[in-house]
Amino acid sequence: CAALTAYNALNGPVPIKAGDHVLVLGTGGVSIHALQFAVASGAVVIVTSSSDEKLKVAAKLGAKYVINYRTQPDWEQEVLKLTNGEGVDHVVE
């Protein structure tokens, strides 16, 4: 069920495409599946979590950028910086 939810989130009305920026909030089941689908689609993936260990796993799965929102409470500003002020094309929470 988590994989289907992630798939639908990324391939709904505006399907994901290579080069899109995808923000994945958290490292639960839906988020990890979304990360993998987004990487497979050629997207640039940013993952947030409060756990450095989980962020290491996300990076190994292909996340280009990882942000610990406990140590970086203004994580949304970091996302804007990473996307040259443009923001992301998809958000999966």
Coordinates of C-alpha atoms in Angstrom, one line a residue:
C1 CA 0.0 0.0 0.0
A2 CA 2.9 2.4 0.8
A3 CA 4.4 1.9 -2.6
L4 CA 1.1 2.5 -4.4
T5 CA 0.6 5.7 -2.4
A6 CA 4.1 6.9 -3.3
Y7 CA 3.6 6.0 -7.0
N8 CA 0.3 7.8 -7.2
A9 CA 1.7 10.9 -5.5
L10 CA 4.5 11.2 -8.1
N11 CA 2.5 10.1 -11.2
G12 CA -0.8 11.9 -10.6
P13 CA -2.1 14.9 -12.5
V14 CA 1.4 16.3 -13.1
P15 CA 3.7 13.2 -13.5
I16 CA 7.3 13.3 -12.4
K17 CA 10.0 13.6 -15.0
A18 CA 13.8 13.6 -15.2
G19 CA 15.2 16.8 -13.7
D20 CA 12.3 17.5 -11.4
H21 CA 13.1 18.4 -7.8
V22 CA 11.3 16.2 -5.3
L23 CA 11.1 16.9 -1.6
V24 CA 10.5 13.9 0.6
L25 CA 9.5 14.7 4.2
G26 CA 10.5 11.9 6.5
T27 CA 11.8 8.4 6.1
G28 CA 8.7 6.2 6.6
G29 CA 7.4 3.7 4.1
V30 CA 5.7 6.1 1.7
S31 CA 8.7 8.4 1.8
I32 CA 11.3 5.7 1.1
H33 CA 9.2 4.3 -1.8
A34 CA 8.8 7.9 -3.2
L35 CA 12.6 8.4 -2.9
Q36 CA 13.2 5.2 -5.0
F37 CA 10.6 6.0 -7.6
A38 CA 11.9 9.6 -7.9
V39 CA 15.5 8.5 -8.3
A40 CA 14.5 5.9 -10.9
S41 CA 12.7 8.7 -12.8
G42 CA 15.8 10.8 -12.9
A43 CA 14.6 13.4 -10.4
V44 CA 16.8 15.3 -7.9
V45 CA 15.6 14.2 -4.5
I46 CA 15.9 16.1 -1.2
V47 CA 15.0 14.2 2.0
T48 CA 14.3 15.5 5.4
S49 CA 14.5 13.6 8.7
S50 CA 15.5 14.1 12.3
S51 CA 17.7 11.0 12.2
D52 CA 21.2 11.2 10.8
E53 CA 21.2 7.4 10.5
K54 CA 18.0 7.4 8.4
L55 CA 19.5 10.2 6.3
K56 CA 22.5 8.1 5.6
V57 CA 20.2 5.3 4.3
A58 CA 18.3 7.9 2.1
A59 CA 21.6 9.0 0.6
K60 CA 22.6 5.4 -0.1
L61 CA 19.2 5.0 -1.9
G62 CA 20.0 8.0 -4.1
A63 CA 18.9 11.1 -2.4
K64 CA 21.0 14.0 -3.7
Y65 CA 20.5 16.1 -0.7
V66 CA 19.6 15.3 2.9
I67 CA 18.6 17.7 5.6
N68 CA 18.3 17.0 9.4
Y69 CA 15.4 19.3 10.4
R70 CA 16.4 19.1 14.1
T71 CA 19.9 20.5 13.5
Q72 CA 18.6 22.8 10.7
P73 CA 15.2 24.1 11.8
D74 CA 15.0 26.5 8.9
W75 CA 15.2 23.5 6.5
E76 CA 12.8 25.2 4.0
Q77 CA 15.4 27.9 3.4
E78 CA 17.9 25.2 2.7
V79 CA 15.5 23.6 0.2
L80 CA 15.2 27.0 -1.6
K81 CA 18.9 27.4 -1.6
L82 CA 19.4 23.9 -3.1
T83 CA 16.9 24.7 -5.8
N84 CA 18.3 28.1 -6.7
G85 CA 15.2 29.8 -5.1
E86 CA 12.7 28.0 -7.3
G87 CA 11.4 25.4 -4.8
V88 CA 10.4 21.9 -5.7
D89 CA 8.1 20.3 -8.3
H90 CA 6.7 17.6 -6.0
V91 CA 6.4 17.1 -2.3
V92 CA 5.7 13.7 -0.6
E93 CA 4.9 13.7 3.1

